[in-house]
Short mmCIF file of C-alpha atoms in Angstrom, two decimals:
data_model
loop_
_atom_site.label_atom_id
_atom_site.label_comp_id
_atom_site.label_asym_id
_atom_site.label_seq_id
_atom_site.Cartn_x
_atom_site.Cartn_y
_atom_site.Cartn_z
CA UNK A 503 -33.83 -6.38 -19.34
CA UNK A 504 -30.09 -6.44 -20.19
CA UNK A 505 -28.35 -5.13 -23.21
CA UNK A 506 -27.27 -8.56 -24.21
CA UNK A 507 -31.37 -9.79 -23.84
CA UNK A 508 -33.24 -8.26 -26.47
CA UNK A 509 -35.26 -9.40 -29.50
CA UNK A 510 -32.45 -8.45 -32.27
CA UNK A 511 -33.46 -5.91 -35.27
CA UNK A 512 -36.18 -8.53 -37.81
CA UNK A 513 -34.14 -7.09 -40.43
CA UNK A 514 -30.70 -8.32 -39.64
CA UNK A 515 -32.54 -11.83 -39.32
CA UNK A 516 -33.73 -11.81 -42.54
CA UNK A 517 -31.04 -10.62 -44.12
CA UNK A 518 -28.51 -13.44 -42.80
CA UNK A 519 -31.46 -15.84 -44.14
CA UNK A 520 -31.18 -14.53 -47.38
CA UNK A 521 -27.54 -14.69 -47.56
CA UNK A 522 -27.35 -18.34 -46.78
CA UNK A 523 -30.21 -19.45 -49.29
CA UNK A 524 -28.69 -17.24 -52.15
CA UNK A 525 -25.59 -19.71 -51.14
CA UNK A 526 -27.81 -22.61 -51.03
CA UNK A 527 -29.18 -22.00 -54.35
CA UNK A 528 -25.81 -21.91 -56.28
CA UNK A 529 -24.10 -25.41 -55.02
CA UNK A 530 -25.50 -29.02 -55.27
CA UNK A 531 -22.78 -30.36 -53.05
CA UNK A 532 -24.88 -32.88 -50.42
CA UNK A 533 -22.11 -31.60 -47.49
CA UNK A 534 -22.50 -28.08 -48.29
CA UNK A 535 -26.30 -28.08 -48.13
CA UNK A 536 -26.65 -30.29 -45.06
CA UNK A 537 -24.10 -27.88 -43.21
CA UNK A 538 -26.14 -24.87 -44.17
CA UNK A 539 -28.81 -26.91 -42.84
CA UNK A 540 -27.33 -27.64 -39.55
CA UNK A 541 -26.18 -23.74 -39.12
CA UNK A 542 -29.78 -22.65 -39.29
CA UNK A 543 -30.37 -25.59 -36.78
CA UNK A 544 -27.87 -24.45 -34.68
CA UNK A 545 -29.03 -20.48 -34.85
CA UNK A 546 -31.91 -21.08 -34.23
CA UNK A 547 -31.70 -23.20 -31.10
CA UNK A 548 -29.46 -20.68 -29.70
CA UNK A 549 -31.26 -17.33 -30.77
CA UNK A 550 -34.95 -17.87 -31.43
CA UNK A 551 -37.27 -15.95 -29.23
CA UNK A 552 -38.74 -18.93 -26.60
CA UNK A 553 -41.98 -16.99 -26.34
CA UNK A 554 -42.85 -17.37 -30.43
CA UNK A 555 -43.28 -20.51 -31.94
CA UNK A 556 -40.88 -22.18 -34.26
CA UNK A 557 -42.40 -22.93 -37.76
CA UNK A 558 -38.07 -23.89 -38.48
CA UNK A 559 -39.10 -27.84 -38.15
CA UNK A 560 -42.33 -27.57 -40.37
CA UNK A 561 -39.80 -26.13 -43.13
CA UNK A 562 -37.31 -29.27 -42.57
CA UNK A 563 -40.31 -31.55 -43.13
CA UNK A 564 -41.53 -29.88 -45.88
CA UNK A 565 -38.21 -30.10 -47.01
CA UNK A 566 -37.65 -33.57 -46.08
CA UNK A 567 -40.88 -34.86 -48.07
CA UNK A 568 -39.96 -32.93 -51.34
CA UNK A 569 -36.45 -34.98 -51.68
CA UNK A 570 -38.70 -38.24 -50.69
CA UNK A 571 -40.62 -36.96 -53.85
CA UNK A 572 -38.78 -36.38 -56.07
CA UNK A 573 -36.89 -39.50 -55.65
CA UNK A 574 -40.00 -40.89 -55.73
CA UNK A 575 -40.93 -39.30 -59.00
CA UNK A 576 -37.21 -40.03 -60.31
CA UNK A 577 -37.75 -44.04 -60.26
CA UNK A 578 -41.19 -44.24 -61.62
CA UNK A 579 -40.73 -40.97 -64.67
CA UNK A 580 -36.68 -40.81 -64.66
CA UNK A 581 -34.72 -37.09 -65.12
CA UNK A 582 -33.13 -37.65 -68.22
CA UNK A 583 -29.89 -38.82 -66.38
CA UNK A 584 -28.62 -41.64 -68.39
CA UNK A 585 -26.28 -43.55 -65.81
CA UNK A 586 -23.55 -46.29 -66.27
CA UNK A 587 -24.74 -47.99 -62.36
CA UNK A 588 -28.07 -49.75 -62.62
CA UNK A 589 -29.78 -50.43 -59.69
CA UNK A 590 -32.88 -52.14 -60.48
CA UNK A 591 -35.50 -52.10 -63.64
CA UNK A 592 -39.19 -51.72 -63.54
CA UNK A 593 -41.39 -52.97 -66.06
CA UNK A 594 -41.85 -49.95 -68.82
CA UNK A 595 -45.24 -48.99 -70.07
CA UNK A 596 -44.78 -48.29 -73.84
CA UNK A 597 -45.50 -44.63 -75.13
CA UNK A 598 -46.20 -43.20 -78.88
CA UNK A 599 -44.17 -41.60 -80.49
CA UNK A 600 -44.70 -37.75 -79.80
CA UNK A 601 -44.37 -38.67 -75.74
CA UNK A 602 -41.04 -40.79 -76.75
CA UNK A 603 -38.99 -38.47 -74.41
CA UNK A 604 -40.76 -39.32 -71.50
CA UNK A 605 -40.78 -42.95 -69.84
CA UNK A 606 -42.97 -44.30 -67.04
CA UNK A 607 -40.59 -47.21 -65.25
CA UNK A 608 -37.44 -48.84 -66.94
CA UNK A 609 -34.47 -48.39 -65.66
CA UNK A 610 -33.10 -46.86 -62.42
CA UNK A 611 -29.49 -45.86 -62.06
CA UNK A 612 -27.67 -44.51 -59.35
CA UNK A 613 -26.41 -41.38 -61.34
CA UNK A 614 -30.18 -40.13 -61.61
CA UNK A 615 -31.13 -40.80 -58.18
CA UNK A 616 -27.72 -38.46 -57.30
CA UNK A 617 -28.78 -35.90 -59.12
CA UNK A 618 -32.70 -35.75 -57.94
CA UNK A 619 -30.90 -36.38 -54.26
CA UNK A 620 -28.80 -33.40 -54.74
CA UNK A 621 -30.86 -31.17 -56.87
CA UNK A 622 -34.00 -31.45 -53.83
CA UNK A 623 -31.45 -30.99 -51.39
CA UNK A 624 -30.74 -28.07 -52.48
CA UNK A 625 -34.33 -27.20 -52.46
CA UNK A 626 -34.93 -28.45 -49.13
CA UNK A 627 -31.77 -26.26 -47.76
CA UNK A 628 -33.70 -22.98 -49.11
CA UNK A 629 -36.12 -23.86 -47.13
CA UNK A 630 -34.86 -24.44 -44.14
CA UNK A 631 -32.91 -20.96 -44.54
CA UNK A 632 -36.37 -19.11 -45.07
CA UNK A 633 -37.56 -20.91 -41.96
CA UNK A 634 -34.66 -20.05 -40.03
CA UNK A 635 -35.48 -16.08 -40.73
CA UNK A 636 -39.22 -17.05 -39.67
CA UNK A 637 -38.36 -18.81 -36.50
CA UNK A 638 -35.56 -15.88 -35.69
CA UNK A 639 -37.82 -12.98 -36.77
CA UNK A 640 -41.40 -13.49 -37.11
CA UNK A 641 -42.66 -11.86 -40.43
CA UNK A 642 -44.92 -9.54 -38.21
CA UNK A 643 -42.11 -7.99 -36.55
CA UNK A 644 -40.66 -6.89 -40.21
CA UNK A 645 -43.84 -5.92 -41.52
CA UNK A 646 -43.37 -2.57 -38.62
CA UNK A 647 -40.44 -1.43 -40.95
CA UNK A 648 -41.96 -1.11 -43.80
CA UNK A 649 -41.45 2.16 -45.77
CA UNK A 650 -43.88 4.50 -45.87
CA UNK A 651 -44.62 4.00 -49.20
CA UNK A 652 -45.84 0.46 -48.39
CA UNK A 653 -47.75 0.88 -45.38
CA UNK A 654 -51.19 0.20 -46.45
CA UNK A 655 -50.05 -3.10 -47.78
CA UNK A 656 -48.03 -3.53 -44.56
CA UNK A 657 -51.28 -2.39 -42.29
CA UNK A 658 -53.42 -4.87 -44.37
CA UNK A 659 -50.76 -8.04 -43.93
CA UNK A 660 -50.12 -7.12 -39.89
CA UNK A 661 -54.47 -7.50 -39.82
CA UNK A 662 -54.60 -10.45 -41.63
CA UNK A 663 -51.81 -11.88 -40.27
CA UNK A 664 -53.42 -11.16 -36.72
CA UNK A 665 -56.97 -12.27 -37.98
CA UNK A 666 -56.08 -15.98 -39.23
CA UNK A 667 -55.34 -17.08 -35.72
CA UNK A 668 -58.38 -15.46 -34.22
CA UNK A 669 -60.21 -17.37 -36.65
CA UNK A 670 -59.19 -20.78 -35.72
CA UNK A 671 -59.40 -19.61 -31.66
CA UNK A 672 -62.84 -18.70 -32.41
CA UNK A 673 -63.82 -21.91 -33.87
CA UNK A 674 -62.12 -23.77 -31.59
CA UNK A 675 -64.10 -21.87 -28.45
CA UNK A 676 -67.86 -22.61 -30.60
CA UNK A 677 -66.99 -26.23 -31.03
CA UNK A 678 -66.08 -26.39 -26.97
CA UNK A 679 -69.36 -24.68 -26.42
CA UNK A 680 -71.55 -27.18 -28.71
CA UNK A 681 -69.77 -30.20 -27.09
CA UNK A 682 -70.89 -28.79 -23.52
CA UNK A 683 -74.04 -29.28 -25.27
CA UNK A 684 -74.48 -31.98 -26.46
CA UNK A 685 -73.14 -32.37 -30.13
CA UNK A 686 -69.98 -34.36 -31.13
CA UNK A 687 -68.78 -31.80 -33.80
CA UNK A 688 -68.55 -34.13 -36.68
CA UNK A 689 -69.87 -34.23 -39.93
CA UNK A 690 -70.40 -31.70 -42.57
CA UNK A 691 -74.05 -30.28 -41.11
CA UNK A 692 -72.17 -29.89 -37.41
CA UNK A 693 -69.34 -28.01 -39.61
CA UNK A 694 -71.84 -25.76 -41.37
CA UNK A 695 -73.83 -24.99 -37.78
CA UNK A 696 -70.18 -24.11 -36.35
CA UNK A 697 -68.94 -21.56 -39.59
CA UNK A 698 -71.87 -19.01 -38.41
CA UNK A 699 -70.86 -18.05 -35.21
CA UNK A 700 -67.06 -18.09 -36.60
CA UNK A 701 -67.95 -15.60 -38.93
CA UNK A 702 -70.43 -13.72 -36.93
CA UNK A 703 -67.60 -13.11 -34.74
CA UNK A 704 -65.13 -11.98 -37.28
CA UNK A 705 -67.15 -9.68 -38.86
CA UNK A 706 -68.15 -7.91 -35.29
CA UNK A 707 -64.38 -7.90 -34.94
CA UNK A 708 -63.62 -6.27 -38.18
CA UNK A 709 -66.10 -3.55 -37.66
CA UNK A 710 -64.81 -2.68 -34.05
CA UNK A 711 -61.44 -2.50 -36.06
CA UNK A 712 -62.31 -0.83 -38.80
CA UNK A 713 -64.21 1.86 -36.09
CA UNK A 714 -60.87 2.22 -34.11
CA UNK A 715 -58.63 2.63 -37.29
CA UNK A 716 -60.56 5.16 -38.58
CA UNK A 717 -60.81 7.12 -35.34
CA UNK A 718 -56.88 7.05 -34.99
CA UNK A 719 -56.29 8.74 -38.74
CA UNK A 720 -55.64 5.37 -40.73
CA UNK A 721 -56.21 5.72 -44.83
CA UNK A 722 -56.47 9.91 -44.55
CA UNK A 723 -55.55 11.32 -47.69
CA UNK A 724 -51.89 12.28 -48.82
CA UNK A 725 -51.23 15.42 -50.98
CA UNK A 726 -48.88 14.31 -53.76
CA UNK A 727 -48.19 16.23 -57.14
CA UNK A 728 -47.96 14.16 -60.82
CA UNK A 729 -44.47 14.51 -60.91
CA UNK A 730 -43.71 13.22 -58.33
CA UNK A 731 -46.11 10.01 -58.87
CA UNK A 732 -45.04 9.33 -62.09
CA UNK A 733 -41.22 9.48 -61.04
CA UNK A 734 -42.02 7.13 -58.35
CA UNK A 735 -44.02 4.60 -60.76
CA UNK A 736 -41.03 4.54 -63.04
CA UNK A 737 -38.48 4.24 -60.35
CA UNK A 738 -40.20 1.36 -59.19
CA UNK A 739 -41.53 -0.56 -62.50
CA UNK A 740 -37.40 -0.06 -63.08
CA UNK A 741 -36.60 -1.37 -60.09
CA UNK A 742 -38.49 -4.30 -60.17
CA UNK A 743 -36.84 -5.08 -63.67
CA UNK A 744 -33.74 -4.95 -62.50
CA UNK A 745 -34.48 -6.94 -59.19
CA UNK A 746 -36.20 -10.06 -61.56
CA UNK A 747 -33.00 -9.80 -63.78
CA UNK A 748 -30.76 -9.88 -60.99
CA UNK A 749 -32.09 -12.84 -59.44
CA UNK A 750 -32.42 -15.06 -62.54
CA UNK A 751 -28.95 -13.96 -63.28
CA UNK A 752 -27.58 -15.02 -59.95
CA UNK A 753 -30.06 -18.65 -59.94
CA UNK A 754 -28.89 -19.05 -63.90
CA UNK A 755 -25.34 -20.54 -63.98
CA UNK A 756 -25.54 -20.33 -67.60
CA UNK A 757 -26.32 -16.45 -67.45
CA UNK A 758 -23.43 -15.87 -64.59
CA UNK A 759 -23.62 -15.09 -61.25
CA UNK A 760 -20.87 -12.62 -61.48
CA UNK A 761 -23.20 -10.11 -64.17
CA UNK A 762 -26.45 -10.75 -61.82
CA UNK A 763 -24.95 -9.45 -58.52
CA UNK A 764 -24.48 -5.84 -60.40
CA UNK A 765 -27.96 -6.14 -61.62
CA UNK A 766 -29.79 -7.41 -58.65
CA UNK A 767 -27.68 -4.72 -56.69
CA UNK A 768 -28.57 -1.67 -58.73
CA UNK A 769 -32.31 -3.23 -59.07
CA UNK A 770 -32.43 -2.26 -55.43
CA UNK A 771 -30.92 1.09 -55.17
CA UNK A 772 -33.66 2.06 -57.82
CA UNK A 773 -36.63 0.60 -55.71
CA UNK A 774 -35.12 1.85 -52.99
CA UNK A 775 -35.09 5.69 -54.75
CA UNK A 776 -38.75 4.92 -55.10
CA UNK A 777 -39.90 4.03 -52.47
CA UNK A 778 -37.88 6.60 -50.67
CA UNK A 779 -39.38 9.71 -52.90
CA UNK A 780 -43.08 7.72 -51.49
CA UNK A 781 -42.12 8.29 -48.08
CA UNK A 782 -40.80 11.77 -48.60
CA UNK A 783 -44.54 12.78 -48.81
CA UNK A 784 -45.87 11.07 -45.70
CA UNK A 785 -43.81 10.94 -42.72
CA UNK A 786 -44.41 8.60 -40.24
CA UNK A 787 -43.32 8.01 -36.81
CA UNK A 788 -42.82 4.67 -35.07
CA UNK A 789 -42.96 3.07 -31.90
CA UNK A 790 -40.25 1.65 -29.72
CA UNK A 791 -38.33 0.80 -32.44
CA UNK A 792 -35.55 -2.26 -32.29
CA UNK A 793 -31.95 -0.56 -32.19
CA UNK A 794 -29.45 -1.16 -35.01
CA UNK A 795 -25.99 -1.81 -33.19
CA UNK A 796 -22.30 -3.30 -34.54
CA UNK A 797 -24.40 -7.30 -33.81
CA UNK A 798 -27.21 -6.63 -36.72
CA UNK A 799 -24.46 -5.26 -38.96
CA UNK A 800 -22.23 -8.18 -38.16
CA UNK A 801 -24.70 -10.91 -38.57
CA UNK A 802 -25.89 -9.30 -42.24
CA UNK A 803 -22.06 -9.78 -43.05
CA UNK A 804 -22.26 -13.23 -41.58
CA UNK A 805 -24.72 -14.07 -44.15
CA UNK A 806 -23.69 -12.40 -47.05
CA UNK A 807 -19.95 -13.99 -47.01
CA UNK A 808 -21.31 -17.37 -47.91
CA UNK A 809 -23.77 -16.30 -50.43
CA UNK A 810 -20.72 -14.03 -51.79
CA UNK A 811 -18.39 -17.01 -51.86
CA UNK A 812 -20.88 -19.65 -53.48
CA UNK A 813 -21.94 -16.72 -56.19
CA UNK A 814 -18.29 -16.54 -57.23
CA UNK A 815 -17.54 -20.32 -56.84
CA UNK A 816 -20.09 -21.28 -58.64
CA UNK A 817 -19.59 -18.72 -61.38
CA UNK A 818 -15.66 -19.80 -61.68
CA UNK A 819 -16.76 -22.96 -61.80
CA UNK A 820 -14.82 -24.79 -58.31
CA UNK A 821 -14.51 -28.19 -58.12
CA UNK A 822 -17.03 -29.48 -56.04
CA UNK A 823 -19.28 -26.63 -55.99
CA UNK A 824 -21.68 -28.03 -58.35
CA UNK A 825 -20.34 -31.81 -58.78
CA UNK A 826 -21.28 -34.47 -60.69
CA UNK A 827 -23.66 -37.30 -60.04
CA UNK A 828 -20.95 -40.23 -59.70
CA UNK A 829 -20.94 -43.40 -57.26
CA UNK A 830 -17.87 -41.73 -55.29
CA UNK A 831 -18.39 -38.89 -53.07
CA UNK A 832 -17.96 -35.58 -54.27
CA UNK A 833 -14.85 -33.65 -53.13
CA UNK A 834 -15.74 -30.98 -50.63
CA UNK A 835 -13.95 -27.24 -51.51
CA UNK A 836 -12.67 -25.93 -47.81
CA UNK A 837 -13.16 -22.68 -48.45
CA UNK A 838 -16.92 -23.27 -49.03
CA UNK A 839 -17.55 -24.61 -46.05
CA UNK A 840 -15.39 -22.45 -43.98
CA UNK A 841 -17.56 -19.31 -45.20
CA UNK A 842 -20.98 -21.41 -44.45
CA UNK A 843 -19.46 -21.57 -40.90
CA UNK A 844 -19.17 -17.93 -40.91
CA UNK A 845 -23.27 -17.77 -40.65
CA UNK A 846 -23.08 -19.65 -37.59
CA UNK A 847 -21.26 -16.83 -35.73
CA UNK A 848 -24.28 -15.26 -34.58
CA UNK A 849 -25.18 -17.64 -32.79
CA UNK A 850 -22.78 -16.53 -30.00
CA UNK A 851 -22.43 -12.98 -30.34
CA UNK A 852 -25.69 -11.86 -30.66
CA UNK A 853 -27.46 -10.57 -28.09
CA UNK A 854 -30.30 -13.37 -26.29
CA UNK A 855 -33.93 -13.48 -26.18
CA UNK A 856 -35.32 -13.00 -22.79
CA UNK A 857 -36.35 -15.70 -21.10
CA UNK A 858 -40.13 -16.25 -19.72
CA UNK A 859 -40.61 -16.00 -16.21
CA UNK A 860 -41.19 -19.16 -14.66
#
């Protein structure tokens, strides 16, 4: 296999994913969101691994059927948008009192449906960018860089991760066996004569695992003093904080993007001082390990200019960043949509997933 065909580093993936939903998250502009949509489209096409599946589609239809919803939801509760435009009234069951902000029909302007339209978008866009990073870099794969801090959790995700699927080839396999027998495999008595086997199964698997994990050293003990546990705890409780606070500060316009950055950024450092003093206790080796080159550092950058530009556009308050729900279209800021181009780079310069044999 060639230097440029090679699964790139999960972490550079997710990364870039992260970037563009942190930009998704601070706009409402329709353009803007349906060009970050169409860059994850277009990365994905290019750069996703043909031998894995791609889960990117399910994530557009999810997102698809949440604006249908809350459009849906829009016309028959409303949003509190009071609009000049009315489209159409429905007839308007009568509420007490107490429920009088609420309504259930009435009327439907255009201004509301704008801003449920661009408000799910938006929504829908996040998605898609979390898909993309599935589709690019399956979840598994990441779970193999976990810090050593983490890897019980991470050895307990990779089994059920690997487990779930079994489970559904198993039953699959029992209900091919039946019909060779004789039974249709409906009905909830067939279903309860096919979960025994299923589980029968799983549980001879789990022993045979649990067997060979133990036999290669997993869960041994670790020799750790107080100090250095309690340091750890408070590094990470801290961390955490300032992780939370970051991110509300940085989804909160009315907080400022600009003060959450710092916060989510230093929330980091300190988790990352945790679970660094963790892993100073128990090293841990791993197995052909994805290289790191100038392409995983230049896609991470890819991603993080839009998210950086949207952050500060939003905070600064650019025209057409966050515009409002009006019968014209809303102006489109250039730079915006020059830096959500930037996260389509990768799709050239990164290296390509080998192709299956034929």
């Amino acid at each position: 296999m060639s230097a440029r065909e090679r699964l790139q580093h999960p972490a550079a993936w997710w990364l870039w994913g992260l970037g563009l939903a942190t930009a998704a998250s601070r706009t409402t502009n329709p353009m803007v969101l349906l060009l970050i949509i169409g860059v994850c489209i277009l990365v994905v096409s290019e750069r996703r691994d043909p031998s894995a599946p791609n889960p990117l589609m399910a994530f557009v239809a999810i997102g698809a059927m949440v604006v249908i919803f809350r459009l849906v939801m829009t016309v028959i509760l409303g949003n509190g948008v009071r609009g000049e435009t009315v489209l159409f009234t429905l007839p308007q069951i009568p509420l007490p009192e107490w429920a009088s902000f609420l309504r259930i029909g009435g009327r439907v302007s255009l201004e509301s449906l704008l801003y449920a339209l661009y408000d799910a978008l938006r929504l829908a866009a996040i998605l898609a960018c979390i898909g993309a990073a599935n589709a690019l870099a399956s979840p598994r794969r990441l779970l193999r860089y976990l810090p050593a801090t983490l890897y019980d959790v991470g050895t307990a995700i990779v089994v059920g991760l690997t487990f779930a699927p079994q489970l559904l080839s198993d039953a699959r396999s029992v209900r091919s066996a039946r019909a060779l027998r004789g039974h249709d495999g409906r009905g909830i008595r067939e279903l309860a004569r096919l979960a025994v086997p299923v589980l029968e199964t799983a549980f001879a698997r789990s022993l045979g695992l649990a067997a060979s994990m133990e036999s290669r050293g997993y869960g041994r003990a670790i020799r750790t003093t107080a100090r250095s546990r309690r340091a750890a705890s408070v590094l990470a409780v801290i961390g955490t904080l300032g992780v939370l606070a970051g991110l509300y500060g940085l989804l909160d316009s009315s907080v400022g993007g600009v003060l959450g950055l710092p916060v989510l950024v230093i929330g980091m450092l300190v988790a990352a001082a945790s679970l660094a003093i963790g892993a100073s206790r128990d090293g841990r080796s791993g197995h052909r390990r994805d290289p790191w080159t100038w392409t995983e550092t230049l896609t991470v950058v890819c991603g993080a200019v839009p998210g950086a530009v949207l952050v500060v556009a939003s905070a600064q308050g650019w025209t057409g960043v966050v515009p409002l729900p009006r019968a014209e279209a809303p102006p489109l800021p250039v730079i915006t949509v020059l830096a959500v181009l930037v996260a389509a780079l990768p799709a050239w310069f990164t290296p390509r997933p080998r192709r299956a044999l034929p």
